[in-house]
């Protein structure tokens, strides 16, 4: 058996996946704390370097949940930690607002129509609304929560940049665990300091698209307003966060309780 590595959510765990981090350590309602070493969120996991492999394999990860689209998964397959089961859990269809937008950036005419002159910002708000109501998203996020509540841990879930699809997944899990909204937003915004890999990729795409970096930048960073749009849409469509959990995601109270029992100490 390999050495198990214990880490906190401070600093960089993996230099080759800078947005890989532990959701543990946050205070939960009722005085508990989210356990360390149980839930990890990340950016792309095809980038894990050879020097990072001992740490990556030593985290005790038993489930890897890939939130990307089929196109992304096929083109950039994950490196799965030793002893972990890989599962693809899409939260976007190929025709969703955020589905495979990189393909659009490779087509100059399409890129200008979709993202130029402030359209990228509007695009991002649309992505967050779809993550709340799209049927594929509802199925995918329900699956993520159920796997965190019932499946083997530790668990890591990720998308490409680890900021939007993963960001909403982390916000959902932390909210279910009773973490204060201000802390949830702070965890979400921490992705902005961890986008080195995404910046390289997005700058390359922007050059191909003929768009300026300023036009593309709203898609390369997270903003509090993006996450607040999702929470506001939750209230608009389902009446409350609890309504979203029960009526939208279809999660049982037993699953939520199991998640809390497992993740809070």
Tab-separated table of C-alpha atoms in Angstrom:
chain	number	residue	atom	x	y	z
A	1	UNK	CA	0.000	0.000	0.000
A	2	UNK	CA	1.311	3.459	-0.920
A	3	UNK	CA	1.810	6.289	1.509
A	4	UNK	CA	-1.332	8.376	2.035
A	5	UNK	CA	-0.659	12.086	1.746
A	6	UNK	CA	-2.650	14.502	3.914
A	7	UNK	CA	-3.058	18.041	2.646
A	8	UNK	CA	-5.085	21.160	3.346
A	9	UNK	CA	-6.827	23.462	0.878
A	10	UNK	CA	-4.075	26.064	1.300
A	11	UNK	CA	-1.438	26.320	-1.408
A	12	UNK	CA	-0.998	24.163	-4.491
A	13	UNK	CA	-1.280	20.408	-4.107
A	14	UNK	CA	-0.333	19.631	-7.715
A	15	UNK	CA	1.693	22.147	-9.719
A	16	UNK	CA	0.569	20.523	-12.987
A	17	UNK	CA	-3.122	20.886	-12.043
A	18	UNK	CA	-3.129	24.241	-10.229
A	19	UNK	CA	-6.867	24.257	-9.494
A	20	UNK	CA	-6.760	20.876	-7.755
A	21	UNK	CA	-7.773	21.568	-4.146
A	22	UNK	CA	-9.387	20.146	-1.046
A	23	UNK	CA	-12.907	21.267	-0.106
A	24	UNK	CA	-12.191	20.373	3.523
A	25	UNK	CA	-11.681	22.774	6.395
A	26	UNK	CA	-14.736	24.985	5.903
A	27	UNK	CA	-17.017	25.533	8.904
A	28	UNK	CA	-20.494	24.072	8.545
A	29	UNK	CA	-23.773	25.059	10.135
A	30	UNK	CA	-24.079	23.666	13.639
A	31	UNK	CA	-20.399	24.035	14.437
A	32	UNK	CA	-18.939	21.148	12.458
A	33	UNK	CA	-16.144	21.293	9.882
A	34	UNK	CA	-15.965	19.756	6.423
A	35	UNK	CA	-13.466	16.908	6.649
A	36	UNK	CA	-10.142	17.177	4.863
A	37	UNK	CA	-9.110	14.567	2.334
A	38	UNK	CA	-12.631	13.525	1.317
A	39	UNK	CA	-13.679	15.868	-1.502
A	40	UNK	CA	-11.344	17.372	-4.047
A	41	UNK	CA	-12.191	19.710	-6.921
A	42	UNK	CA	-9.894	20.186	-9.891
A	43	UNK	CA	-9.172	21.489	-13.331
A	44	UNK	CA	-8.119	19.139	-16.145
A	45	UNK	CA	-6.482	15.892	-15.031
A	46	UNK	CA	-4.788	14.945	-18.284
A	47	UNK	CA	-2.028	17.391	-17.333
A	48	UNK	CA	-0.641	15.542	-14.282
A	49	UNK	CA	3.145	15.590	-14.570
A	50	UNK	CA	5.507	12.771	-13.682
A	51	UNK	CA	6.861	14.603	-10.596
A	52	UNK	CA	3.288	15.101	-9.314
A	53	UNK	CA	2.267	11.449	-9.673
A	54	UNK	CA	3.456	10.278	-6.212
A	55	UNK	CA	1.362	12.970	-4.486
A	56	UNK	CA	-1.607	12.415	-6.819
A	57	UNK	CA	-1.529	8.667	-6.244
A	58	UNK	CA	-0.995	9.126	-2.512
A	59	UNK	CA	-4.177	11.085	-1.827
A	60	UNK	CA	-6.261	7.941	-1.448
A	61	UNK	CA	-8.691	8.933	-4.198
A	62	UNK	CA	-11.209	6.177	-4.945
A	63	UNK	CA	-13.541	7.999	-7.349
A	64	UNK	CA	-12.711	10.329	-10.229
A	65	UNK	CA	-15.794	12.114	-11.593
A	66	UNK	CA	-15.258	13.738	-15.006
A	67	UNK	CA	-17.841	16.481	-15.638
A	68	UNK	CA	-16.654	17.272	-19.167
A	69	UNK	CA	-18.456	16.597	-22.439
A	70	UNK	CA	-17.702	13.507	-24.505
A	71	UNK	CA	-15.707	15.610	-26.979
A	72	UNK	CA	-13.431	16.872	-24.208
A	73	UNK	CA	-13.015	13.450	-22.621
A	74	UNK	CA	-12.047	11.771	-25.885
A	75	UNK	CA	-9.587	14.468	-26.918
A	76	UNK	CA	-7.882	14.849	-23.527
A	77	UNK	CA	-8.362	11.651	-21.490
A	78	UNK	CA	-7.759	11.819	-17.747
A	79	UNK	CA	-4.884	10.317	-15.832
A	80	UNK	CA	-6.726	8.302	-13.178
A	81	UNK	CA	-5.109	7.909	-9.748
A	82	UNK	CA	-4.027	4.440	-8.677
A	83	UNK	CA	-6.900	2.616	-7.021
A	84	UNK	CA	-9.586	4.996	-8.298
A	85	UNK	CA	-12.631	4.257	-10.454
A	86	UNK	CA	-13.201	6.648	-13.348
A	87	UNK	CA	-16.754	7.798	-14.132
A	88	UNK	CA	-17.936	10.237	-16.801
A	89	UNK	CA	-20.810	12.366	-15.474
A	90	UNK	CA	-21.742	15.017	-18.023
A	91	UNK	CA	-23.443	18.184	-16.793
A	92	UNK	CA	-23.704	19.733	-20.266
A	93	UNK	CA	-24.954	18.472	-23.567
A	94	UNK	CA	-22.997	19.328	-26.728
A	95	UNK	CA	-25.602	21.973	-27.625
A	96	UNK	CA	-25.704	23.610	-24.174
A	97	UNK	CA	-24.474	27.190	-23.833
A	98	UNK	CA	-21.093	26.086	-22.515
A	99	UNK	CA	-20.810	22.794	-24.375
A	100	UNK	CA	-17.604	22.601	-26.416
A	101	UNK	CA	-17.309	26.374	-26.784
A	102	UNK	CA	-13.652	25.810	-27.728
A	103	UNK	CA	-14.846	24.523	-31.101
A	104	UNK	CA	-16.644	27.826	-31.674
A	105	UNK	CA	-13.436	29.736	-30.968
A	106	UNK	CA	-11.721	27.848	-33.790
A	107	UNK	CA	-14.239	29.293	-36.280
A	108	UNK	CA	-13.592	33.031	-36.662
A	109	UNK	CA	-17.025	33.946	-37.944
A	110	UNK	CA	-18.811	31.896	-35.308
A	111	UNK	CA	-16.489	33.160	-32.553
A	112	UNK	CA	-17.198	36.798	-33.397
A	113	UNK	CA	-20.946	36.186	-33.438
A	114	UNK	CA	-20.877	34.374	-30.084
A	115	UNK	CA	-18.255	36.231	-28.059
A	116	UNK	CA	-17.315	39.654	-29.496
A	117	UNK	CA	-18.379	43.057	-28.180
A	118	UNK	CA	-19.377	41.921	-24.678
A	119	UNK	CA	-21.174	38.766	-25.786
A	120	UNK	CA	-18.740	36.532	-23.857
A	121	UNK	CA	-20.039	37.918	-20.579
A	122	UNK	CA	-23.653	37.283	-21.598
A	123	UNK	CA	-22.603	33.796	-22.665
A	124	UNK	CA	-21.244	33.093	-19.183
A	125	UNK	CA	-24.452	34.181	-17.460
A	126	UNK	CA	-26.365	31.842	-19.791
A	127	UNK	CA	-24.013	28.968	-18.893
A	128	UNK	CA	-24.742	29.373	-15.187
A	129	UNK	CA	-28.485	29.479	-15.715
A	130	UNK	CA	-28.307	26.281	-17.766
A	131	UNK	CA	-26.274	24.526	-15.078
A	132	UNK	CA	-29.259	25.063	-12.776
A	133	UNK	CA	-32.112	23.950	-15.047
A	134	UNK	CA	-30.815	21.837	-17.949
A	135	UNK	CA	-31.951	18.201	-17.643
A	136	UNK	CA	-28.451	16.850	-18.295
A	137	UNK	CA	-27.068	19.158	-15.598
A	138	UNK	CA	-29.745	18.121	-13.110
A	139	UNK	CA	-29.013	14.438	-13.711
A	140	UNK	CA	-25.254	14.974	-13.555
A	141	UNK	CA	-25.184	17.009	-10.367
A	142	UNK	CA	-27.574	14.585	-8.669
A	143	UNK	CA	-25.168	11.791	-9.602
A	144	UNK	CA	-22.211	13.774	-8.219
A	145	UNK	CA	-23.923	14.344	-4.854
A	146	UNK	CA	-25.060	10.733	-4.595
A	147	UNK	CA	-21.573	9.465	-5.339
A	148	UNK	CA	-20.104	11.795	-2.716
A	149	UNK	CA	-22.721	10.637	-0.210
A	150	UNK	CA	-22.634	6.905	-0.863
A	151	UNK	CA	-19.653	5.913	-2.993
A	152	UNK	CA	-16.093	5.288	-1.848
A	153	UNK	CA	-14.045	8.315	-0.886
A	154	UNK	CA	-11.867	10.226	-1.353
A	155	UNK	CA	-13.520	11.680	-4.473
A	156	UNK	CA	-12.263	14.204	-7.020
A	157	UNK	CA	-14.533	15.898	-9.545
A	158	UNK	CA	-13.372	18.168	-12.331
A	159	UNK	CA	-13.968	19.795	-15.702
A	160	UNK	CA	-11.442	21.589	-17.914
A	161	UNK	CA	-10.659	24.790	-16.014
A	162	UNK	CA	-12.190	23.611	-12.745
A	163	UNK	CA	-14.076	26.861	-12.337
A	164	UNK	CA	-17.594	26.786	-13.864
A	165	UNK	CA	-19.035	23.266	-14.052
A	166	UNK	CA	-16.810	22.254	-11.146
A	167	UNK	CA	-17.484	25.601	-9.474
A	168	UNK	CA	-21.222	25.006	-9.378
A	169	UNK	CA	-20.657	21.418	-8.201
A	170	UNK	CA	-18.499	22.663	-5.321
A	171	UNK	CA	-21.009	25.399	-4.455
A	172	UNK	CA	-23.772	22.781	-4.413
A	173	UNK	CA	-21.865	20.367	-2.177
A	174	UNK	CA	-20.685	23.040	0.255
A	175	UNK	CA	-24.191	24.515	0.456
A	176	UNK	CA	-25.648	21.078	1.195
A	177	UNK	CA	-23.079	20.781	3.981
A	178	UNK	CA	-24.281	24.019	5.515
A	179	UNK	CA	-21.261	26.162	4.636
A	180	UNK	CA	-22.069	29.887	4.739
A	181	UNK	CA	-22.767	31.490	1.358
A	182	UNK	CA	-19.937	34.025	1.745
A	183	UNK	CA	-17.488	31.150	2.240
A	184	UNK	CA	-18.956	29.284	-0.735
A	185	UNK	CA	-18.391	32.360	-2.914
A	186	UNK	CA	-14.844	32.777	-1.575
A	187	UNK	CA	-14.020	29.162	-2.435
A	188	UNK	CA	-15.463	29.735	-5.905
A	189	UNK	CA	-13.408	32.898	-6.486
A	190	UNK	CA	-10.193	31.148	-5.424
A	191	UNK	CA	-10.132	29.612	-8.913
A	192	UNK	CA	-9.016	32.949	-10.338
A	193	UNK	CA	-5.534	32.552	-8.856
A	194	UNK	CA	-5.231	29.037	-10.269
A	195	UNK	CA	-5.792	29.457	-13.999
A	196	UNK	CA	-2.248	29.190	-15.347
A	197	UNK	CA	-3.049	26.161	-17.520
A	198	UNK	CA	-6.360	27.611	-18.672
A	199	UNK	CA	-4.784	30.951	-19.574
A	200	UNK	CA	-2.320	29.287	-21.943
A	201	UNK	CA	-5.115	27.336	-23.616
A	202	UNK	CA	-7.521	30.282	-23.792
A	203	UNK	CA	-4.893	32.668	-25.173
A	204	UNK	CA	-4.105	30.173	-27.911
A	205	UNK	CA	-7.797	29.852	-28.733
A	206	UNK	CA	-8.303	33.614	-28.749
A	207	UNK	CA	-5.490	33.994	-31.279
A	208	UNK	CA	-7.147	31.449	-33.567
A	209	UNK	CA	-10.524	33.132	-33.127
A	210	UNK	CA	-9.333	36.586	-34.128
A	211	UNK	CA	-10.797	38.004	-30.911
A	212	UNK	CA	-8.835	40.126	-28.464
A	213	UNK	CA	-7.937	38.772	-25.036
A	214	UNK	CA	-10.233	41.391	-23.504
A	215	UNK	CA	-13.165	39.951	-25.467
A	216	UNK	CA	-12.369	36.379	-24.381
A	217	UNK	CA	-11.311	37.138	-20.773
A	218	UNK	CA	-14.847	36.907	-19.254
A	219	UNK	CA	-14.717	33.172	-20.027
A	220	UNK	CA	-11.254	32.732	-18.504
A	221	UNK	CA	-12.150	33.927	-15.003
A	222	UNK	CA	-14.899	33.477	-12.446
A	223	UNK	CA	-16.898	36.376	-11.082
A	224	UNK	CA	-19.122	36.501	-8.028
A	225	UNK	CA	-21.937	37.679	-10.309
A	226	UNK	CA	-21.779	34.423	-12.282
A	227	UNK	CA	-22.339	32.308	-9.182
A	228	UNK	CA	-24.981	34.675	-7.837
A	229	UNK	CA	-26.812	34.332	-11.172
A	230	UNK	CA	-27.014	30.581	-10.568
A	231	UNK	CA	-28.311	30.986	-7.010
A	232	UNK	CA	-30.809	33.625	-8.134
A	233	UNK	CA	-32.020	31.326	-10.913
A	234	UNK	CA	-32.438	28.550	-8.338
A	235	UNK	CA	-34.802	30.789	-6.382
A	236	UNK	CA	-36.650	31.919	-9.524
A	237	UNK	CA	-37.281	28.414	-10.835
A	238	UNK	CA	-37.539	26.283	-7.679
A	239	UNK	CA	-38.512	28.819	-5.016
A	240	UNK	CA	-35.520	28.094	-2.795
A	241	UNK	CA	-32.277	26.132	-2.604
A	242	UNK	CA	-34.125	23.357	-0.768
A	243	UNK	CA	-36.657	23.273	-3.611
A	244	UNK	CA	-33.830	22.920	-6.131
A	245	UNK	CA	-32.358	20.046	-4.148
A	246	UNK	CA	-35.629	18.139	-3.755
A	247	UNK	CA	-37.619	19.051	-6.875
A	248	UNK	CA	-34.862	19.875	-9.364
A	249	UNK	CA	-32.125	17.430	-8.449
A	250	UNK	CA	-34.498	14.877	-6.948
A	251	UNK	CA	-32.200	14.211	-3.999
A	252	UNK	CA	-33.716	12.438	-1.018
A	253	UNK	CA	-33.343	13.744	2.513
A	254	UNK	CA	-31.601	10.447	3.327
A	255	UNK	CA	-28.926	11.142	0.691
A	256	UNK	CA	-28.353	14.663	2.004
A	257	UNK	CA	-28.111	13.367	5.567
A	258	UNK	CA	-25.679	10.657	4.462
A	259	UNK	CA	-23.521	13.308	2.762
A	260	UNK	CA	-23.451	15.402	5.938
A	261	UNK	CA	-22.676	12.468	8.192
A	262	UNK	CA	-19.812	11.439	5.962
A	263	UNK	CA	-18.304	14.847	5.268
A	264	UNK	CA	-18.723	16.805	8.513
A	265	UNK	CA	-16.740	16.189	11.676
